[in-house]
mmCIF file of C-alpha atoms and ligand atoms in Angstrom:
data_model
loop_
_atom_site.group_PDB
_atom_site.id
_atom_site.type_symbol
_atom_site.label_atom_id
_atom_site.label_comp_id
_atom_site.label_asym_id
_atom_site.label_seq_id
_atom_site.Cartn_x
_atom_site.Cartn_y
_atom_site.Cartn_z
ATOM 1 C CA UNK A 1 10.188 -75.821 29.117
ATOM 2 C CA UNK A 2 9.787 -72.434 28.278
ATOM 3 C CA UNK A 3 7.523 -71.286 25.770
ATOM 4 C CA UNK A 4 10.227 -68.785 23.477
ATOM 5 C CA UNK A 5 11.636 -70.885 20.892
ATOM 6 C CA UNK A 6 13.690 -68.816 18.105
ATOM 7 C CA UNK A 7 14.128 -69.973 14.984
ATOM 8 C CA UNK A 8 16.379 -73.410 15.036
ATOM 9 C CA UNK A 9 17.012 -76.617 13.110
ATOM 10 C CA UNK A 10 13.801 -78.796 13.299
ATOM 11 C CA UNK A 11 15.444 -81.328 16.079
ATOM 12 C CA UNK A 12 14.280 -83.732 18.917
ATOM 13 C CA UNK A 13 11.467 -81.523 21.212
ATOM 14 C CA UNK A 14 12.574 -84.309 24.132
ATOM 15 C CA UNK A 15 12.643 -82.660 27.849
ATOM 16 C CA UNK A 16 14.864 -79.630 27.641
ATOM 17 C CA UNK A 17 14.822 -76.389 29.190
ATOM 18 C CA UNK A 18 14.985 -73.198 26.473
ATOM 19 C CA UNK A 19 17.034 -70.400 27.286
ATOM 20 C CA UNK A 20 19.086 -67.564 25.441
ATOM 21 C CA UNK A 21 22.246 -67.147 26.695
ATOM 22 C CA UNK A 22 26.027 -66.776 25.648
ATOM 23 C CA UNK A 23 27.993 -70.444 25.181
ATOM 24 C CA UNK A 24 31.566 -71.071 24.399
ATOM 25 C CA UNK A 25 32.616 -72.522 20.858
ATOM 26 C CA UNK A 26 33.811 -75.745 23.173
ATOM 27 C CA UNK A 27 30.520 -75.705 24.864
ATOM 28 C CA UNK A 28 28.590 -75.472 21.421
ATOM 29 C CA UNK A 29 30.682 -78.426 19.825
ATOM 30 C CA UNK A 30 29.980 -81.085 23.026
ATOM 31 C CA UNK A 31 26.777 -80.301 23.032
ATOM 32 C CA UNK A 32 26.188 -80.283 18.760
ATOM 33 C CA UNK A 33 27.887 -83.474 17.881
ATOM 34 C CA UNK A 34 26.134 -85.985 20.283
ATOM 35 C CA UNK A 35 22.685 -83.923 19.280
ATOM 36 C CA UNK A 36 22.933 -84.922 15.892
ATOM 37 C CA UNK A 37 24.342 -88.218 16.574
ATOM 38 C CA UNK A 38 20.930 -88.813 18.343
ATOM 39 C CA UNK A 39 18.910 -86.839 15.423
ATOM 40 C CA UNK A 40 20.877 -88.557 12.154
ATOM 41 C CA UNK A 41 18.193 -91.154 12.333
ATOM 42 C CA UNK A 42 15.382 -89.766 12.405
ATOM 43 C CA UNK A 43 16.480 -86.841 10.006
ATOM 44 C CA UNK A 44 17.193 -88.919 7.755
ATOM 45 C CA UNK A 45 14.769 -91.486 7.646
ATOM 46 C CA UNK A 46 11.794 -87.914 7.482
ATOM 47 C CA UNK A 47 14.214 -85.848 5.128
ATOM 48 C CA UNK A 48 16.219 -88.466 3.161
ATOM 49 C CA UNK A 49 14.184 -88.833 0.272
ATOM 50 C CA UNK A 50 13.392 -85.286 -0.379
ATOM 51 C CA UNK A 51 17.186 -84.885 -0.047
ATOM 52 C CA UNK A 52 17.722 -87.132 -2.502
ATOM 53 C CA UNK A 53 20.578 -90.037 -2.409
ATOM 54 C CA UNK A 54 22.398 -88.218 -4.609
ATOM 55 C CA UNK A 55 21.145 -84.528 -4.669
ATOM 56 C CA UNK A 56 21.497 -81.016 -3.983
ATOM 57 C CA UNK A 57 19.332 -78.750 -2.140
ATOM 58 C CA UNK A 58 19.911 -75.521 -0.915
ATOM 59 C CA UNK A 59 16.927 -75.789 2.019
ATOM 60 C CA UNK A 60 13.383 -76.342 2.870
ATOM 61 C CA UNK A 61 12.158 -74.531 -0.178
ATOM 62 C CA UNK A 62 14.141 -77.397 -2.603
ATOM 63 C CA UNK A 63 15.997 -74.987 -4.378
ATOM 64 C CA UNK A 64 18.367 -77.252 -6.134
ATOM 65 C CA UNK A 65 22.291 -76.480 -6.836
ATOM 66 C CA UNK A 66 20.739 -77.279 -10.492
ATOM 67 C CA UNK A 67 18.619 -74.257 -10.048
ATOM 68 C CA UNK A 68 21.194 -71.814 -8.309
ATOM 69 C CA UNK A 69 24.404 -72.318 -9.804
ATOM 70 C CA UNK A 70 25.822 -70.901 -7.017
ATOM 71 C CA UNK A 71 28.939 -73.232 -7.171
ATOM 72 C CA UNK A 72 30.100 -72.321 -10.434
ATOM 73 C CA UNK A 73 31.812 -74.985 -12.555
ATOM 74 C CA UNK A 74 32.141 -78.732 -10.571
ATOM 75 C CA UNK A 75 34.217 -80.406 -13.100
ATOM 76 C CA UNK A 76 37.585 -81.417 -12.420
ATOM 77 C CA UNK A 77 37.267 -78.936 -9.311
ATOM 78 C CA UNK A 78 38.501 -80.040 -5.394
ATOM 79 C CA UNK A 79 35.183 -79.344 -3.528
ATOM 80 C CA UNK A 80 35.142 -79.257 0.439
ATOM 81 C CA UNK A 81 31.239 -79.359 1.878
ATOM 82 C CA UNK A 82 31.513 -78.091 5.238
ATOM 83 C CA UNK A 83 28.452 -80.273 7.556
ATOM 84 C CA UNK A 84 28.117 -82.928 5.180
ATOM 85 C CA UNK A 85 25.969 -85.093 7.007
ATOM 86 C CA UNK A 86 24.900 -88.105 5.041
ATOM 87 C CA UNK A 87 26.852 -86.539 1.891
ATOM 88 C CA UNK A 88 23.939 -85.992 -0.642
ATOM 89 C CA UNK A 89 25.415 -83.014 -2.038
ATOM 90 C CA UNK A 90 28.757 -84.023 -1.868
ATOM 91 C CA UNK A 91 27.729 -87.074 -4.142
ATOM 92 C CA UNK A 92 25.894 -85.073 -6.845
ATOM 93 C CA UNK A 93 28.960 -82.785 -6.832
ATOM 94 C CA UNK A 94 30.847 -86.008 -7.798
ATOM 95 C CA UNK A 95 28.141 -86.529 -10.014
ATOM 96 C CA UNK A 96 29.166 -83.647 -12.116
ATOM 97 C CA UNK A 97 32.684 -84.716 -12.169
ATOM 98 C CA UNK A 98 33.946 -82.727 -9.138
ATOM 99 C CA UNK A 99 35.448 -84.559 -6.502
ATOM 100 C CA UNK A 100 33.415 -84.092 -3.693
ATOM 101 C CA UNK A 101 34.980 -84.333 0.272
ATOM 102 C CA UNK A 102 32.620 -83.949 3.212
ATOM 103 C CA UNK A 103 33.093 -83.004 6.668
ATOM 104 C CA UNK A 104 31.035 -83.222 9.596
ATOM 105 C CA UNK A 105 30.690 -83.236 13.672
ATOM 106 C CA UNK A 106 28.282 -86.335 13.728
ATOM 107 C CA UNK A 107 29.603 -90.004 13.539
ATOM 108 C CA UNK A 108 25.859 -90.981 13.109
ATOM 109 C CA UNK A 109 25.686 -88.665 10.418
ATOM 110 C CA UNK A 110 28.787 -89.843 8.862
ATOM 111 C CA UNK A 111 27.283 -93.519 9.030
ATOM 112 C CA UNK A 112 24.473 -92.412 7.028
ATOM 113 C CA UNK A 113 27.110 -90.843 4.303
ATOM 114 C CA UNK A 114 28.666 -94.865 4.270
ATOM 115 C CA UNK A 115 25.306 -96.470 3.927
ATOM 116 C CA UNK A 116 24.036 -94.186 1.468
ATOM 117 C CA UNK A 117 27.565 -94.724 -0.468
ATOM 118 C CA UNK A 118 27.408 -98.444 -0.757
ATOM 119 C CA UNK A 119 23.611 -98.124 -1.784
ATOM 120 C CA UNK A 120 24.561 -95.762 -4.453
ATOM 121 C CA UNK A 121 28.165 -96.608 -5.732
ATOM 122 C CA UNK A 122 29.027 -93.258 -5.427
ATOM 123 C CA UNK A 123 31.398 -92.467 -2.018
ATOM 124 C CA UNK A 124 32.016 -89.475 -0.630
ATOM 125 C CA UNK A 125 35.371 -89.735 1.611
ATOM 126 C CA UNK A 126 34.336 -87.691 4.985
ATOM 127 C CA UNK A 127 35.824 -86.933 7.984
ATOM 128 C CA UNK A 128 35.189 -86.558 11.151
ATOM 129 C CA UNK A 129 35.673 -82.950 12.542
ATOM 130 C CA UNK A 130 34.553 -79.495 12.822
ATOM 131 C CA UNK A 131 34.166 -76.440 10.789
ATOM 132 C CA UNK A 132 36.690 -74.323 13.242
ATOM 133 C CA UNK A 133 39.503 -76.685 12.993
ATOM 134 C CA UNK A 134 39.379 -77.806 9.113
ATOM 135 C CA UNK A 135 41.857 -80.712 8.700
ATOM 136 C CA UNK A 136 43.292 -79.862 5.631
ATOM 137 C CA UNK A 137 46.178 -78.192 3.809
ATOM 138 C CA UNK A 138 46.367 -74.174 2.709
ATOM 139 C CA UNK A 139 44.868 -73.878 -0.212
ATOM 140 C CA UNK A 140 44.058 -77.627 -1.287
ATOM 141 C CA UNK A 141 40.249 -76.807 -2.289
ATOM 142 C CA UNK A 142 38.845 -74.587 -5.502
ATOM 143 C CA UNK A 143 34.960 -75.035 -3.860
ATOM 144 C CA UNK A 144 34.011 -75.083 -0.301
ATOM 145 C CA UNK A 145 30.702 -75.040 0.455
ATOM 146 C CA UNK A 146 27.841 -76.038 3.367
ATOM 147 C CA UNK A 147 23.764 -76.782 2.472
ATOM 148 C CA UNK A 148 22.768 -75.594 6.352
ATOM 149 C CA UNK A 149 25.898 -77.447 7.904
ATOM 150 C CA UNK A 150 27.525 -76.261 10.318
ATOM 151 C CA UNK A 151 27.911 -72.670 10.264
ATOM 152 C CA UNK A 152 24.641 -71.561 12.239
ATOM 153 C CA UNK A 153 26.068 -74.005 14.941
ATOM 154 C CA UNK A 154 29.194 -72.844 15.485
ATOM 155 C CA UNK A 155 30.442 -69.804 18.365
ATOM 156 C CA UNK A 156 33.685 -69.403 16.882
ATOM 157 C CA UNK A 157 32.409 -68.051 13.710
ATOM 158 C CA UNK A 158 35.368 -66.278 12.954
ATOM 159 C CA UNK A 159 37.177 -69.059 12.808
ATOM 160 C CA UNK A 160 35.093 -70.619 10.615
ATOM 161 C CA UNK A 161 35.064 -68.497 8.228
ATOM 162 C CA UNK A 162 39.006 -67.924 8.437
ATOM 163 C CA UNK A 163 39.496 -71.877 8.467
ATOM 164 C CA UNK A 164 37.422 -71.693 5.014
ATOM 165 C CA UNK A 165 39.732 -69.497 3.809
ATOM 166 C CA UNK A 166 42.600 -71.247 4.813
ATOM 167 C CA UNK A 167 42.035 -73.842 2.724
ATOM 168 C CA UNK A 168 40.580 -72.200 -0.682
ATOM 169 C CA UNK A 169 42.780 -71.495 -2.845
ATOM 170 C CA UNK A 170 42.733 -67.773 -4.256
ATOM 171 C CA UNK A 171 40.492 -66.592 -5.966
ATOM 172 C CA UNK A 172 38.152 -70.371 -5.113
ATOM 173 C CA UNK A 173 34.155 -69.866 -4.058
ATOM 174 C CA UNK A 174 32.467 -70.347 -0.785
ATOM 175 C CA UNK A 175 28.537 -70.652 -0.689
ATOM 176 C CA UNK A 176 26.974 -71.379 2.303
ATOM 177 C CA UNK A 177 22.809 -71.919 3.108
ATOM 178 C CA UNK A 178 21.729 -70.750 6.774
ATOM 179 C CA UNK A 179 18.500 -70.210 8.059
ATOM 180 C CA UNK A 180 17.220 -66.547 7.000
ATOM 181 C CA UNK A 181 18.559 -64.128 9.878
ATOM 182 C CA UNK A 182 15.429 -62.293 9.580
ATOM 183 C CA UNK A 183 13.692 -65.404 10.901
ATOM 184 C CA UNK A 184 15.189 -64.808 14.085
ATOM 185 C CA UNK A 185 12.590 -62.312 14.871
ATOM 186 C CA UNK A 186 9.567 -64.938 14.741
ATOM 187 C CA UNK A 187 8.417 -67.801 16.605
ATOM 188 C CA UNK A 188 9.500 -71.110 15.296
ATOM 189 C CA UNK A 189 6.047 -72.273 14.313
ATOM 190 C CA UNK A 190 5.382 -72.951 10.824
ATOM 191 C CA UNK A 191 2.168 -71.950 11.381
ATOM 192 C CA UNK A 192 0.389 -68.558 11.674
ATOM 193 C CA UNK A 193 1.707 -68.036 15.273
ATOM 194 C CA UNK A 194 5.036 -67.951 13.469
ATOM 195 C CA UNK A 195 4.224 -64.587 11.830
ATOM 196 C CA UNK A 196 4.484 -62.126 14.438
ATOM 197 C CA UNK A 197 7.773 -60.735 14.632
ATOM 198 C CA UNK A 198 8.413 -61.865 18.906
ATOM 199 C CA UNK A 199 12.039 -61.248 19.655
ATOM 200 C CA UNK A 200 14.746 -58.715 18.513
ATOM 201 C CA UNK A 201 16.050 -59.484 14.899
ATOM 202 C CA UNK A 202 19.569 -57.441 16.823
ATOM 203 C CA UNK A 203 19.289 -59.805 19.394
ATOM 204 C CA UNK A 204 22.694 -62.115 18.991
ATOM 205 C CA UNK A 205 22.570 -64.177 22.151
ATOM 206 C CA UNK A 206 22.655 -67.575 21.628
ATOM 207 C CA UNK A 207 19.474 -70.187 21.661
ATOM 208 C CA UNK A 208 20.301 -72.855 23.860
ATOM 209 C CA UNK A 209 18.671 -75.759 25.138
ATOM 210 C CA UNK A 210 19.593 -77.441 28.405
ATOM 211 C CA UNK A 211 18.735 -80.917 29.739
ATOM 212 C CA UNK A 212 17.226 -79.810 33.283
ATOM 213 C CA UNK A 213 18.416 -83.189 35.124
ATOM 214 C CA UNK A 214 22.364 -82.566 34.482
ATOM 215 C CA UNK A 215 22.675 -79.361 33.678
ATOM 216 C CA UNK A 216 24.393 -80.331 30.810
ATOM 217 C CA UNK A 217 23.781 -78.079 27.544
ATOM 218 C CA UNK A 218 22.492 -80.548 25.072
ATOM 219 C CA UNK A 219 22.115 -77.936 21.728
ATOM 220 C CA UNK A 220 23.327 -74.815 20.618
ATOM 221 C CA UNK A 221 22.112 -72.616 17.715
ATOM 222 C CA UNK A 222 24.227 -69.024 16.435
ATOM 223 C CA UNK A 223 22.547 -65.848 15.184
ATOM 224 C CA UNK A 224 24.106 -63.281 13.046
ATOM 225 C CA UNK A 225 22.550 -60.339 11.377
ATOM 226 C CA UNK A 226 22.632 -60.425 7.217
ATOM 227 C CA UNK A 227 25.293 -57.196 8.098
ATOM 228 C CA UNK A 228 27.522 -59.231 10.965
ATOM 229 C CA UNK A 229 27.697 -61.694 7.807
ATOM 230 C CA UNK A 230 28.576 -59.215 5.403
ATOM 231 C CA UNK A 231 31.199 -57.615 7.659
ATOM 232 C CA UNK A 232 33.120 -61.050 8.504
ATOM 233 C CA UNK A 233 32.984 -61.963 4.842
ATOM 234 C CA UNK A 234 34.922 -58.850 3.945
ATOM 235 C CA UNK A 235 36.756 -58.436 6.503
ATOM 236 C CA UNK A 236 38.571 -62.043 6.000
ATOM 237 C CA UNK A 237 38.924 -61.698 2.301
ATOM 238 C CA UNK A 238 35.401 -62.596 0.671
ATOM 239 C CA UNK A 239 33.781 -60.758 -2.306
ATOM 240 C CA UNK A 240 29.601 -60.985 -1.881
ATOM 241 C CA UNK A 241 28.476 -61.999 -5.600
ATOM 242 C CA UNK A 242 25.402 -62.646 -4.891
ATOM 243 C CA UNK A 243 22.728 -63.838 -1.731
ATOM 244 C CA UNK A 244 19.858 -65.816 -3.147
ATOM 245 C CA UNK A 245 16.544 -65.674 -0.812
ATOM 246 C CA UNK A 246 14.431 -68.754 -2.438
ATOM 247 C CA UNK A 247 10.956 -68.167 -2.622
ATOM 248 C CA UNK A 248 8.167 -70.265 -1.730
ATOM 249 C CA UNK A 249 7.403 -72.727 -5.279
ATOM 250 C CA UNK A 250 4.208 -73.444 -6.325
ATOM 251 C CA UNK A 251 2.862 -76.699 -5.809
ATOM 252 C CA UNK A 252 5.274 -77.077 -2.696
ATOM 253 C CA UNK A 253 3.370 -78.588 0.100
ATOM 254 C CA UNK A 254 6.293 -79.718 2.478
ATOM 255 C CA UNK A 255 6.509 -78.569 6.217
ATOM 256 C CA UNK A 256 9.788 -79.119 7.631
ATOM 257 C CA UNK A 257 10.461 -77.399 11.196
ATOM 258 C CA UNK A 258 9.264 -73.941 11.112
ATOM 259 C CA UNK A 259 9.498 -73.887 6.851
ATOM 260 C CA UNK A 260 6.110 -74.242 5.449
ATOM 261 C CA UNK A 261 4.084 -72.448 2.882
ATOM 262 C CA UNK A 262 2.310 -70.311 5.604
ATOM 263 C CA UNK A 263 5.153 -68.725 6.432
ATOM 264 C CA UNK A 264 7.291 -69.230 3.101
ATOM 265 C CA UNK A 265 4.915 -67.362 0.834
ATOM 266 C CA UNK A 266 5.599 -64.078 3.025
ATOM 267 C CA UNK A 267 8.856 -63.898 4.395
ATOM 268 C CA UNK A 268 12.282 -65.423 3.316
ATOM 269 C CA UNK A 269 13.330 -68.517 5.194
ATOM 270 C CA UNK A 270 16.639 -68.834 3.827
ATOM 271 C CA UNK A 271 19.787 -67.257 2.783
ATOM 272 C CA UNK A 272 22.226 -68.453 0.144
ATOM 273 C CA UNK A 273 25.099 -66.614 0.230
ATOM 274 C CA UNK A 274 28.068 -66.805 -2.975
ATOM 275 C CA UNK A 275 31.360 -65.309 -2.271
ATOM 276 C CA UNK A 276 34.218 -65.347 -4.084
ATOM 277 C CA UNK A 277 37.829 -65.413 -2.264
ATOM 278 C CA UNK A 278 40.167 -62.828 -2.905
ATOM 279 C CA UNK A 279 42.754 -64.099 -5.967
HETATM 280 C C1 LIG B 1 20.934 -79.557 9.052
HETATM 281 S S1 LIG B 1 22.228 -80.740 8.902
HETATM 282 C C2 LIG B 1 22.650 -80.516 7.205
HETATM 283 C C3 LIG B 1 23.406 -81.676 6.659
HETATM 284 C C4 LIG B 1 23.463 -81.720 5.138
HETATM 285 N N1 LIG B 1 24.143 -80.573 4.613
HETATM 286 C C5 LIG B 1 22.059 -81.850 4.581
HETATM 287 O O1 LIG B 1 21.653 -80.991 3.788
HETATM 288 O O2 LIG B 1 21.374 -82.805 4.972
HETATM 289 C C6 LIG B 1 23.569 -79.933 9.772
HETATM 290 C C7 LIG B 1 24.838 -80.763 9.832
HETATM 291 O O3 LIG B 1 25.882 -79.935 10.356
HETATM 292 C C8 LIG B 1 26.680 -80.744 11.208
HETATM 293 N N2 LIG B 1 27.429 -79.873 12.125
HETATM 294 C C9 LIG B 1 26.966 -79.193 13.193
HETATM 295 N N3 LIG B 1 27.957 -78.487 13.767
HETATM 296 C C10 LIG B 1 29.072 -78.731 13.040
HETATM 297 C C11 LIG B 1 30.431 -78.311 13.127
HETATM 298 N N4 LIG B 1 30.840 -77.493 14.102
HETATM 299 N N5 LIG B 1 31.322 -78.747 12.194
HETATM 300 C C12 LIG B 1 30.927 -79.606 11.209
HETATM 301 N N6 LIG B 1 29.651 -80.043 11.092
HETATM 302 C C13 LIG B 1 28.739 -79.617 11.984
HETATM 303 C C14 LIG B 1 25.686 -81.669 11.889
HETATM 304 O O4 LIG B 1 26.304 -82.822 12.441
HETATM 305 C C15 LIG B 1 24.725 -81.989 10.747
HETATM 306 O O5 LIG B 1 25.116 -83.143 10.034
#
């Protein structure tokens, strides 16, 4: 395995040969889904209770939706959350009287979403799918958002973003979580060895791990620079109200992949972004 890991979602370190190189949106999806569907377990069984049954975080750094109020006004609103995984959010969104619809790649992940629903009483209906190829009607959802689902995951960004259009209605918000571009530069080590800027921050090929017995690419993670982000935002109809970089809090001792205080404290590990569709 090679030693040059960018920054990626904390996932299994089994036997896999690390490479930057480009992949197809088809390749990224084969290789995503059955990833997580091997992960869900163990991410939630480390994660789930910081995560919260029925809760909000933004990332790593906890920042709750509480906190942000990046989603504007939940009640009586159609919200869409785009990589729902076991529906946390989602369910707090219902909380505040929105009604809350997931969506994600993972059937493990989805499983979570139904245990944690009978646990709780509160069910989030999800669907299987992906964030290129949304499954619903023009214009059926006022809210669409993603808590580090999806969109770092996916080649076809474009189409991401233009699906999430699709079905906002004017003038409806999008807020998405991703890990910090800038991070893209370091090491993934939450450590000290994470803080020397390694690799090209321009560099957009993708990170890509490969199981060296098949061949077969088993996960895939996207870079974009904060300005490719910017660009395809405005370009397909988004207004930029605000990106929210949460700081390290005190008293915040959690290490989770490559986030820890080492690193937190000094450099942004992730970006909130809160656009507002075109009405
Ligand atoms: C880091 S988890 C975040 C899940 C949830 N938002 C949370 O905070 O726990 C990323 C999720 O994105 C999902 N995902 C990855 N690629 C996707 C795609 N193309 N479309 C929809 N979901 C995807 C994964 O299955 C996984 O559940």
């Amino acid at each position: 395995m090679s030693e040059s890991r960018t920054p990626q979602w904390e996932h299994l370190p089994q036997s896999v040969s690390v490479d930057r190189r480009e992949v197809s949106e088809e390749e990224s999806r084969r290789a995503n889904g059955p990833e997580w569907d091997r992960y869900a377990d163990e991410y939630q069984a480390t994660h789930g209770e910081f995560l919260g049954d029925i809760g909000f975080v933004w990332g790593p750094e906890g920042l709750t939706e509480q906190e942000a109020g990046a989603l504007g006004e939940l009640r009586g609103r159609r919200v869409l959350e785009v990589g729902s995984g076991a529906g946390q959010c989602s369910r707090w969104v219902r909380q505040q009287g929105g009604t809350g619809i997931g969506i994600d790649l993972s059937m493990r992940q989805l499983q979570h979403a139904r245990r944690i629903d009978l646990e709780t009483g509160t069910p989030v209906p999800s669907v299987l799918g992906t964030a290129t190829q949304l499954p619903f009607r023009d214009a059926s959802f006022d809210v669409v958002f993603s808590s580090f689902g999806a969109l770092q995951f996916v080649a076809d960004l474009d189409a991401a973003v233009e699906e999430t259009a699709r079905v906002l209605r004017p003038g409806g918000r999008f807020a998405f979580s991703i890990t910090h571009p800038t991070r893209w530069s370091f090491p993934d080590d939450p450590g000290p060895e994470g803080l020397t800027a390694s690799q090209s921050y321009w560099d957009r090929t993708p990170y890509v791990e490969t199981d060296p017995q098949t061949g077969i690419v088993t996960y895939v993670e996207h870079h974009r620079t904060l300005g490719d982000w910017v660009r395809l935002l405005a370009a397909t109809g988004f207004r930029l109200v605000d990106l929210l970089e949460p700081e390290w809090p005190e008293g915040h001792e959690r290490v989770w992949g490559g986030w820890s205080r080492t690193r937190g404290s000094l450099t942004p590990g992730t970006a909130l972004f809160v656009t507002d569709l075109a009405p």
